[in-house]
mmCIF file with all atom_site columns, C-alpha atoms in Angstrom:
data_model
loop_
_atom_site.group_PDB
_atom_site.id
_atom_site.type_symbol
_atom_site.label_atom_id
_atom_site.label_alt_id
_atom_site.label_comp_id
_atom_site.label_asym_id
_atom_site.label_entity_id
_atom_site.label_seq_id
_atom_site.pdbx_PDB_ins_code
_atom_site.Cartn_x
_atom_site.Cartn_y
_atom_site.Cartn_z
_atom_site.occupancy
_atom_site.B_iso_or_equiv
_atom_site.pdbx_formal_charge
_atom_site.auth_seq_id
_atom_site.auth_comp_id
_atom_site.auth_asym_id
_atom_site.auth_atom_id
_atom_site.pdbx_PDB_model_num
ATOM 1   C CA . UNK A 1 1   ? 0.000   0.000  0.000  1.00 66.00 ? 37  UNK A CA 1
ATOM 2   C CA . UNK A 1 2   ? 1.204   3.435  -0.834 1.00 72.00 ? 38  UNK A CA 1
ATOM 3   C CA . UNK A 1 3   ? 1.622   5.995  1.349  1.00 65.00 ? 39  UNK A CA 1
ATOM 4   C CA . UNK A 1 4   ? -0.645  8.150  -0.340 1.00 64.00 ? 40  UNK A CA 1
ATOM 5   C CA . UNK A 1 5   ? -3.166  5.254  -0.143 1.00 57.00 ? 41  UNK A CA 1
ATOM 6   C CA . UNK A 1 6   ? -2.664  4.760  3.040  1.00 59.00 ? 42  UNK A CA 1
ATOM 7   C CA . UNK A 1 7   ? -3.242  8.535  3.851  1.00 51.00 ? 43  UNK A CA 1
ATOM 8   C CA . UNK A 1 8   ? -6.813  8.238  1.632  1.00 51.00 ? 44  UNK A CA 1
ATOM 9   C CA . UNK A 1 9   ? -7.909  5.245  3.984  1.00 44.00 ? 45  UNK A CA 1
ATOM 10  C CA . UNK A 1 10  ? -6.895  7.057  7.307  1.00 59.00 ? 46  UNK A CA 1
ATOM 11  C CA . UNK A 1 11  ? -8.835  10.145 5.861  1.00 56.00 ? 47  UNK A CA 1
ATOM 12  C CA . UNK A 1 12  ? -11.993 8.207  4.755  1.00 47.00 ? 48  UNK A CA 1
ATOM 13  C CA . UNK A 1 13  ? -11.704 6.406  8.702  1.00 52.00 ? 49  UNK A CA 1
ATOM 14  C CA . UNK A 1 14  ? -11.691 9.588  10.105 1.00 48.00 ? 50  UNK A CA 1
ATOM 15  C CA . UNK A 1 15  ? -14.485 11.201 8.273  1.00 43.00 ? 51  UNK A CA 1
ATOM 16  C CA . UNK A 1 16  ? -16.298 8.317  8.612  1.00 46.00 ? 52  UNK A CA 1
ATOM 17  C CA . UNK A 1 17  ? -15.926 8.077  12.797 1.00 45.00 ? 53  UNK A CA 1
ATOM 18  C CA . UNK A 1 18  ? -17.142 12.357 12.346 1.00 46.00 ? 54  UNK A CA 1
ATOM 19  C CA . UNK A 1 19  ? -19.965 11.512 11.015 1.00 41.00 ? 55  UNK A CA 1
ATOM 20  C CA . UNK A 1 20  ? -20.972 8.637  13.477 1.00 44.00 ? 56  UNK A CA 1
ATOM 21  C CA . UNK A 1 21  ? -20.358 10.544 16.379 1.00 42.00 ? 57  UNK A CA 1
ATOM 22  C CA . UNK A 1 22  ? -22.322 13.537 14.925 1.00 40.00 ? 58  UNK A CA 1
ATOM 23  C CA . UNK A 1 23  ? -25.132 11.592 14.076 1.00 43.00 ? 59  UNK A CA 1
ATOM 24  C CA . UNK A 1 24  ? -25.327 9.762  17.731 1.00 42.00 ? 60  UNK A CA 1
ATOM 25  C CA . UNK A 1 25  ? -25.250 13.394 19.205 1.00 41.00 ? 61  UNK A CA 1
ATOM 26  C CA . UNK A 1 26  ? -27.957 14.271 17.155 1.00 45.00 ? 62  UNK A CA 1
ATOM 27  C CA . UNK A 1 27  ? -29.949 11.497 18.233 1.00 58.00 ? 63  UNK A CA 1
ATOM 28  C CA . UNK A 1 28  ? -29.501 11.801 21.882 1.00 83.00 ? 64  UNK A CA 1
ATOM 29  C CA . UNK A 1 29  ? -31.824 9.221  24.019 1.00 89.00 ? 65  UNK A CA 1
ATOM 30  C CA . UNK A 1 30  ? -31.682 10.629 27.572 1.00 95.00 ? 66  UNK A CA 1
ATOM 31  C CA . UNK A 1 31  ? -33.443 14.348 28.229 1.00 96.00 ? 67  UNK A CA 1
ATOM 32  C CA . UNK A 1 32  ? -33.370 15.537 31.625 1.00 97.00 ? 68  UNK A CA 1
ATOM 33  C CA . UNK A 1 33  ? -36.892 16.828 33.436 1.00 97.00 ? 69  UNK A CA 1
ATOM 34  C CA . UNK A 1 34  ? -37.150 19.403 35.754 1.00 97.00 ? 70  UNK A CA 1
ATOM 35  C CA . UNK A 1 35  ? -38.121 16.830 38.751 1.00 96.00 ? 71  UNK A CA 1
ATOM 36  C CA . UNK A 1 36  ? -34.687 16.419 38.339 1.00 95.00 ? 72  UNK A CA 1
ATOM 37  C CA . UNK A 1 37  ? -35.603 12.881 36.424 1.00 96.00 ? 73  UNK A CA 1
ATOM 38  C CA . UNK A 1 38  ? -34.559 11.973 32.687 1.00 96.00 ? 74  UNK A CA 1
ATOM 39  C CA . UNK A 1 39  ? -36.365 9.982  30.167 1.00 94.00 ? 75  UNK A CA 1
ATOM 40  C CA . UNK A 1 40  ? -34.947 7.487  27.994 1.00 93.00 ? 76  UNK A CA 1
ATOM 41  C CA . UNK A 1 41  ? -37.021 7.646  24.335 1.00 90.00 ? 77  UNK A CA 1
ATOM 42  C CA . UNK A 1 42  ? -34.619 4.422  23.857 1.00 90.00 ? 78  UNK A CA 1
ATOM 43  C CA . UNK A 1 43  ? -36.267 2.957  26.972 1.00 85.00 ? 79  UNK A CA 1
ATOM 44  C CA . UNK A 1 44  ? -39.519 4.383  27.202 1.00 86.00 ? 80  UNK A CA 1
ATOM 45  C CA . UNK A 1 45  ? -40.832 0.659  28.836 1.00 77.00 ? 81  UNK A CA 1
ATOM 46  C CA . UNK A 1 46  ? -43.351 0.008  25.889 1.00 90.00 ? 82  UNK A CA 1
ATOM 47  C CA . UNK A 1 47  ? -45.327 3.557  26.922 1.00 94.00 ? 83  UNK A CA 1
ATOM 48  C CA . UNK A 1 48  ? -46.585 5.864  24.575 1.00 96.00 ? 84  UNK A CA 1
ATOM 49  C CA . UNK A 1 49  ? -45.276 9.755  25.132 1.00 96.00 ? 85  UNK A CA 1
ATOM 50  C CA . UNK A 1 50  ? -47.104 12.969 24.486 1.00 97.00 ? 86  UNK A CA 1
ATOM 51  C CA . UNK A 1 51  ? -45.164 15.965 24.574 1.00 97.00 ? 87  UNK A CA 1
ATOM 52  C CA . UNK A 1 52  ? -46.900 19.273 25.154 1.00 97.00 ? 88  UNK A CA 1
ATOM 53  C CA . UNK A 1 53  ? -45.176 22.619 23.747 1.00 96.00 ? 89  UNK A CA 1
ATOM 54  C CA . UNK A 1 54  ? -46.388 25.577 25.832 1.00 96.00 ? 90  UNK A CA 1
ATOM 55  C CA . UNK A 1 55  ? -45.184 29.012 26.906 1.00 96.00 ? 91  UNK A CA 1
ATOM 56  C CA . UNK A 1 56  ? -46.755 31.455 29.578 1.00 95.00 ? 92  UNK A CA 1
ATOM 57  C CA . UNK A 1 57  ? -48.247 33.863 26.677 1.00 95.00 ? 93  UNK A CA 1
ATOM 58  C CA . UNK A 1 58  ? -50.017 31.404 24.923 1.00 95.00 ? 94  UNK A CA 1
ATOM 59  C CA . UNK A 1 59  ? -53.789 31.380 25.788 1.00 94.00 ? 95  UNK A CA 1
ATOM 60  C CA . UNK A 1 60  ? -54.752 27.680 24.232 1.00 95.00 ? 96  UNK A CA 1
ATOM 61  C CA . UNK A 1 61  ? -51.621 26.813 26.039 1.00 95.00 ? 97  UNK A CA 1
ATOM 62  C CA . UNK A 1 62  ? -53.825 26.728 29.443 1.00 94.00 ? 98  UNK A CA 1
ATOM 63  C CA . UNK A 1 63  ? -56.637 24.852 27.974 1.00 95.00 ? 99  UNK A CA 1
ATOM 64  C CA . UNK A 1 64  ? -53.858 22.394 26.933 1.00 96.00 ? 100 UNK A CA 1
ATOM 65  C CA . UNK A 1 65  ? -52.168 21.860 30.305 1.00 97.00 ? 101 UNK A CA 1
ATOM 66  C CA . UNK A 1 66  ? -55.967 21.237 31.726 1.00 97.00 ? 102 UNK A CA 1
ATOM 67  C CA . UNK A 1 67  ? -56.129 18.289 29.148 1.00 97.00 ? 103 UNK A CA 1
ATOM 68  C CA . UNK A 1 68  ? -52.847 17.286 29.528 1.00 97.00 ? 104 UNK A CA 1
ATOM 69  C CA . UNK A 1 69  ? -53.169 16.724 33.584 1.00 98.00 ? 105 UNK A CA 1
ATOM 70  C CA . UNK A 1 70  ? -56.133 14.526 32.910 1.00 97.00 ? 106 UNK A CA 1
ATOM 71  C CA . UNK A 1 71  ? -54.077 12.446 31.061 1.00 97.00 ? 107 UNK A CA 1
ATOM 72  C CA . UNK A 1 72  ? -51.362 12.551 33.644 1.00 97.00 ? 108 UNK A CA 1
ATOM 73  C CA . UNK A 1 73  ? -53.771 11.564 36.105 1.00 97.00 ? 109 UNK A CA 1
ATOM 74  C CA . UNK A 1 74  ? -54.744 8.630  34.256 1.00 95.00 ? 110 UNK A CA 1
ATOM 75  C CA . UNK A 1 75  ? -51.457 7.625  32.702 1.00 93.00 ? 111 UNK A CA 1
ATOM 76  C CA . UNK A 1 76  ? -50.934 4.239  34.112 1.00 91.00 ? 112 UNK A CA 1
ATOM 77  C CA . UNK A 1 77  ? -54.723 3.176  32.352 1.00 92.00 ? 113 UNK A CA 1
ATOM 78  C CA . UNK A 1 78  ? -53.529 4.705  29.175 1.00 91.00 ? 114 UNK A CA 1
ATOM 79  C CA . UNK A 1 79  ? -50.442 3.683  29.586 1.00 93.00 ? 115 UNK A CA 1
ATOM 80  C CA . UNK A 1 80  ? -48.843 6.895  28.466 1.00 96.00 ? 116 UNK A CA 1
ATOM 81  C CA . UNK A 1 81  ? -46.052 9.314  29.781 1.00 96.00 ? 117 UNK A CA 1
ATOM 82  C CA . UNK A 1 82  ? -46.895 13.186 29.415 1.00 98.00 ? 118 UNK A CA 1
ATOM 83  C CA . UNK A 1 83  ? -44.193 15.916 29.495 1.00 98.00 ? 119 UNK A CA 1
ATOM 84  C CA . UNK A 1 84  ? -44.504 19.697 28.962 1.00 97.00 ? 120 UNK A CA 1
ATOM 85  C CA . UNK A 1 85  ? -41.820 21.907 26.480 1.00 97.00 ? 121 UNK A CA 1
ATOM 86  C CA . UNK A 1 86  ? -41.316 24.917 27.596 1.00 97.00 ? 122 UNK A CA 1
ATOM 87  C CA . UNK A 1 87  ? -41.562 26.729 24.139 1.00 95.00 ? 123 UNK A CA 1
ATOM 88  C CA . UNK A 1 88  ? -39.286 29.844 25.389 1.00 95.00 ? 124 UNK A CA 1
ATOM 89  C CA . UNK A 1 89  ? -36.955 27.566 27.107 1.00 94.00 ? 125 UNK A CA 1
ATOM 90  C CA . UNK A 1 90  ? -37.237 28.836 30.770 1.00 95.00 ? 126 UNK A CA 1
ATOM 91  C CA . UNK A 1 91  ? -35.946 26.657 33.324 1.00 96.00 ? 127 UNK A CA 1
ATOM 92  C CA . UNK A 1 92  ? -35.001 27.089 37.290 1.00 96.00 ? 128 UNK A CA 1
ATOM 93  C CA . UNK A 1 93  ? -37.504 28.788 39.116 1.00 97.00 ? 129 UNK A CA 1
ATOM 94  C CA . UNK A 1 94  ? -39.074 30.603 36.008 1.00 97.00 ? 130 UNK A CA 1
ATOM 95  C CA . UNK A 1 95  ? -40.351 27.212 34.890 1.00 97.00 ? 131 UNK A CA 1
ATOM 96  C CA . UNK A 1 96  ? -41.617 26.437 38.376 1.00 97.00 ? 132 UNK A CA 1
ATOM 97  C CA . UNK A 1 97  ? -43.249 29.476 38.601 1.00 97.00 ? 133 UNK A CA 1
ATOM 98  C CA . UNK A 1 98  ? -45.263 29.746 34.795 1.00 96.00 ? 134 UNK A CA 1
ATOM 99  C CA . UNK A 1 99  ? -46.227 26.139 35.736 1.00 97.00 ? 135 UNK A CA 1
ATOM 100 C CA . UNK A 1 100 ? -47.846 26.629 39.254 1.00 97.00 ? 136 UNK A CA 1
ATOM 101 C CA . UNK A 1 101 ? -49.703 29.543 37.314 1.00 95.00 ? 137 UNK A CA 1
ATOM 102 C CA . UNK A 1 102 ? -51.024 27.067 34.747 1.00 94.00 ? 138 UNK A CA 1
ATOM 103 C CA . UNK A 1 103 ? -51.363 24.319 37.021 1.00 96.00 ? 139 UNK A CA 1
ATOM 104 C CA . UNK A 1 104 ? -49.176 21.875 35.254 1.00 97.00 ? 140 UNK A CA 1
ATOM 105 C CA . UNK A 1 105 ? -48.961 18.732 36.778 1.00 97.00 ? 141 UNK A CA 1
ATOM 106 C CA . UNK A 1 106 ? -46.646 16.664 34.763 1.00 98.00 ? 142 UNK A CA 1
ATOM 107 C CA . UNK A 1 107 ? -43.005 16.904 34.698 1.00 98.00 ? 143 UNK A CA 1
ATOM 108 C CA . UNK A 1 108 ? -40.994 19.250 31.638 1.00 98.00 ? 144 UNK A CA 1
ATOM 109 C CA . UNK A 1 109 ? -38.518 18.478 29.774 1.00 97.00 ? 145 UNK A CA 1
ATOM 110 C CA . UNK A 1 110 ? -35.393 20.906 29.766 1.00 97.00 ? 146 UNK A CA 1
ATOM 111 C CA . UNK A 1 111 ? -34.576 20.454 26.339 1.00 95.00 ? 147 UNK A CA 1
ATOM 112 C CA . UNK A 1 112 ? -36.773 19.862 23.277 1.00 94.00 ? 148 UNK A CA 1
ATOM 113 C CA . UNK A 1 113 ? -35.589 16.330 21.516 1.00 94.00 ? 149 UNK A CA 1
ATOM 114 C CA . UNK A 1 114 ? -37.465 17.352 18.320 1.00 92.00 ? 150 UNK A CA 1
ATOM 115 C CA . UNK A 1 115 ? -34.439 16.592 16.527 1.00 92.00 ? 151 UNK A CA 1
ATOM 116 C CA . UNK A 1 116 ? -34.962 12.668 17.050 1.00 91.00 ? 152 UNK A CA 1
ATOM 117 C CA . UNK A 1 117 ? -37.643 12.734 15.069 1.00 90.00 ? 153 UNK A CA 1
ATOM 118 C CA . UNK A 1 118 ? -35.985 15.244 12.147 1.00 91.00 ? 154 UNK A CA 1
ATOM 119 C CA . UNK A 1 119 ? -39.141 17.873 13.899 1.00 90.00 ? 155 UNK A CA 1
ATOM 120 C CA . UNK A 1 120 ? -38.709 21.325 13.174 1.00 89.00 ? 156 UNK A CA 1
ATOM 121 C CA . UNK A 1 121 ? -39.376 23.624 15.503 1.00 87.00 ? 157 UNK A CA 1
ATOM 122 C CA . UNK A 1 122 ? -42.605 24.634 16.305 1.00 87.00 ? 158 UNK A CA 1
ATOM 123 C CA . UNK A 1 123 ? -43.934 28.075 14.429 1.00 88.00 ? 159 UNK A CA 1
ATOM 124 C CA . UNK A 1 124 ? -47.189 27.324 16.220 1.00 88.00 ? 160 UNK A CA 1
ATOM 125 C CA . UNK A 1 125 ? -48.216 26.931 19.491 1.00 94.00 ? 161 UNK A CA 1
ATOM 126 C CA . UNK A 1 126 ? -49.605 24.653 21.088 1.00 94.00 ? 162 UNK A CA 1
ATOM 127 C CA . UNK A 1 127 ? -48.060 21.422 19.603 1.00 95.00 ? 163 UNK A CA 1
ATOM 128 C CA . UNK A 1 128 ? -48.811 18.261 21.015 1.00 96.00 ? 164 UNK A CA 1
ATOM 129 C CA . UNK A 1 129 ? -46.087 15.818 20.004 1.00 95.00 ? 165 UNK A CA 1
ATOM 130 C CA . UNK A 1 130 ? -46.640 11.959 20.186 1.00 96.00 ? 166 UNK A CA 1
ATOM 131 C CA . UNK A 1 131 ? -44.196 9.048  20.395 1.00 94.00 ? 167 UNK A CA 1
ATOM 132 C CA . UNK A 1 132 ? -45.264 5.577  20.233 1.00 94.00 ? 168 UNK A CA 1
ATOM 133 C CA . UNK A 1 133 ? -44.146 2.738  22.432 1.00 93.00 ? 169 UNK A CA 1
ATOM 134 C CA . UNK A 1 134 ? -41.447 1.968  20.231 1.00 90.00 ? 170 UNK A CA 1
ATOM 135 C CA . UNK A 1 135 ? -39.768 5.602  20.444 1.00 89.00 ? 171 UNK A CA 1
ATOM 136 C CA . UNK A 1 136 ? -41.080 6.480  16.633 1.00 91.00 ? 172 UNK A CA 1
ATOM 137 C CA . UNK A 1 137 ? -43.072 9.790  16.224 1.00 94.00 ? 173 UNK A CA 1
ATOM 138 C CA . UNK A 1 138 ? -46.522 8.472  15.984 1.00 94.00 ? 174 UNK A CA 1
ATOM 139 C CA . UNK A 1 139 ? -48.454 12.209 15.554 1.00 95.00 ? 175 UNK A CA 1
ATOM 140 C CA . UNK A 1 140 ? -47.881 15.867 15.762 1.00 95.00 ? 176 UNK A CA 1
ATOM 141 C CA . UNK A 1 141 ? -51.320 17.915 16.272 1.00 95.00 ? 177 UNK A CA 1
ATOM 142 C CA . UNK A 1 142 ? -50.374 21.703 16.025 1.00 94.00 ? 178 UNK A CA 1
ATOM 143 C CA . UNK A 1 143 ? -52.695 23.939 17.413 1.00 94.00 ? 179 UNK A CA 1
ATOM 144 C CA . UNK A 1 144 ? -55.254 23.244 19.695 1.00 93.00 ? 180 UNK A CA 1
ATOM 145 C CA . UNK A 1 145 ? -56.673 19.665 21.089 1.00 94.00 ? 181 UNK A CA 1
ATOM 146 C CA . UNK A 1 146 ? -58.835 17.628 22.595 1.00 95.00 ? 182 UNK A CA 1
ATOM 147 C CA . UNK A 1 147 ? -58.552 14.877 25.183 1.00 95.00 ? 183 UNK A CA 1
ATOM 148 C CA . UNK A 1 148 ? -60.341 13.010 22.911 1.00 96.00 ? 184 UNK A CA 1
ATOM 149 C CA . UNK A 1 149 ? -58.213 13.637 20.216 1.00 96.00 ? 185 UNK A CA 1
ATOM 150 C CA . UNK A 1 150 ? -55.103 12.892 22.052 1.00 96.00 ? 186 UNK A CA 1
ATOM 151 C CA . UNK A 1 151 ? -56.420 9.761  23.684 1.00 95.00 ? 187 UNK A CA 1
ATOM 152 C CA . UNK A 1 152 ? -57.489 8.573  20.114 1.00 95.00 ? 188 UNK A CA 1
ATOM 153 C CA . UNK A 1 153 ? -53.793 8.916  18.918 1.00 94.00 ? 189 UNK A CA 1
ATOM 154 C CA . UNK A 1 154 ? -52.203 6.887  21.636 1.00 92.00 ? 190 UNK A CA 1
ATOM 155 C CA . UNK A 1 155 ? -54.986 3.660  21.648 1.00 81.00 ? 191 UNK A CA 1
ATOM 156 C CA . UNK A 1 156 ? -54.575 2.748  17.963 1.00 66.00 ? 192 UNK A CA 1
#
């Protein structure tokens, strides 16, 4: 082998590797919630996920958190998970404090894992994002919702 062919397979290794690891950091599993928990969407335990994007100026937003805590409250007979976004990405005691005001009762994520699922962001608000027990985005309802209309997505 040449040197110069040698330098061409070292080169094609390396770009190769960049890419990998670029690709597995865009497709992070593990998202930290502000209970101080994570979630795995590699290991979601065969549950389906709805993801709520909200922000503390967005009137449907509340109607949307109302819905959303039902579902919380029920999660193990639907056997779903249900996480907020914070569309404006506030955090610390901000988040704590726009979520007592809507009454959220399910956890937040603290960063948005759109990119999983090749999701743009949101342009629209809300946006109710659903993941299927197998980690694949099953539906993405923009604008407003119903219970019904959520609970219809994750028992087909």
């Amino acid at each position: 082998m040449t040197k110069r062919h040698r330098f061409a397979v070292q080169r094609f290794i390396t770009v190769t590797l960049m890419a990998f690891a670029i690709a597995s950091a865009s497709q992070e599993s593990v998202y930290p919630l502000d209970n101080g928990q994570n979630i795995d969407f590699d290991d979601i335990s065969g549950k389906w996920v709805v993801i709520g994007y909200w922000a503390s100026w967005c009137g449907p937003c509340r109607e949307e958190i109302r819905i959303l805590n039902e579902i919380h409250r029920h999660r193990t007979k639907h056997n779903v998970i249900v996480l907020g976004l914070n569309f404006d990405g506030v955090k610390g005691e901000e988040l704590a404090s726009q979520k007592a005001v809507f009454g959220s009762e399910f956890p937040d994520l603290l960063a948005d894992p759109r990119e999983r699922w090749d999701e743009p962001r949101p342009d629209f608000i809300p946006r109710t994002i659903v993941v299927d027990p197998q980690g694949e985005l099953s539906a993405v309802i923009v604008g407003s919702t119903t219970r019904k209309e959520i609970l219809e997505k994750i028992t087909r």
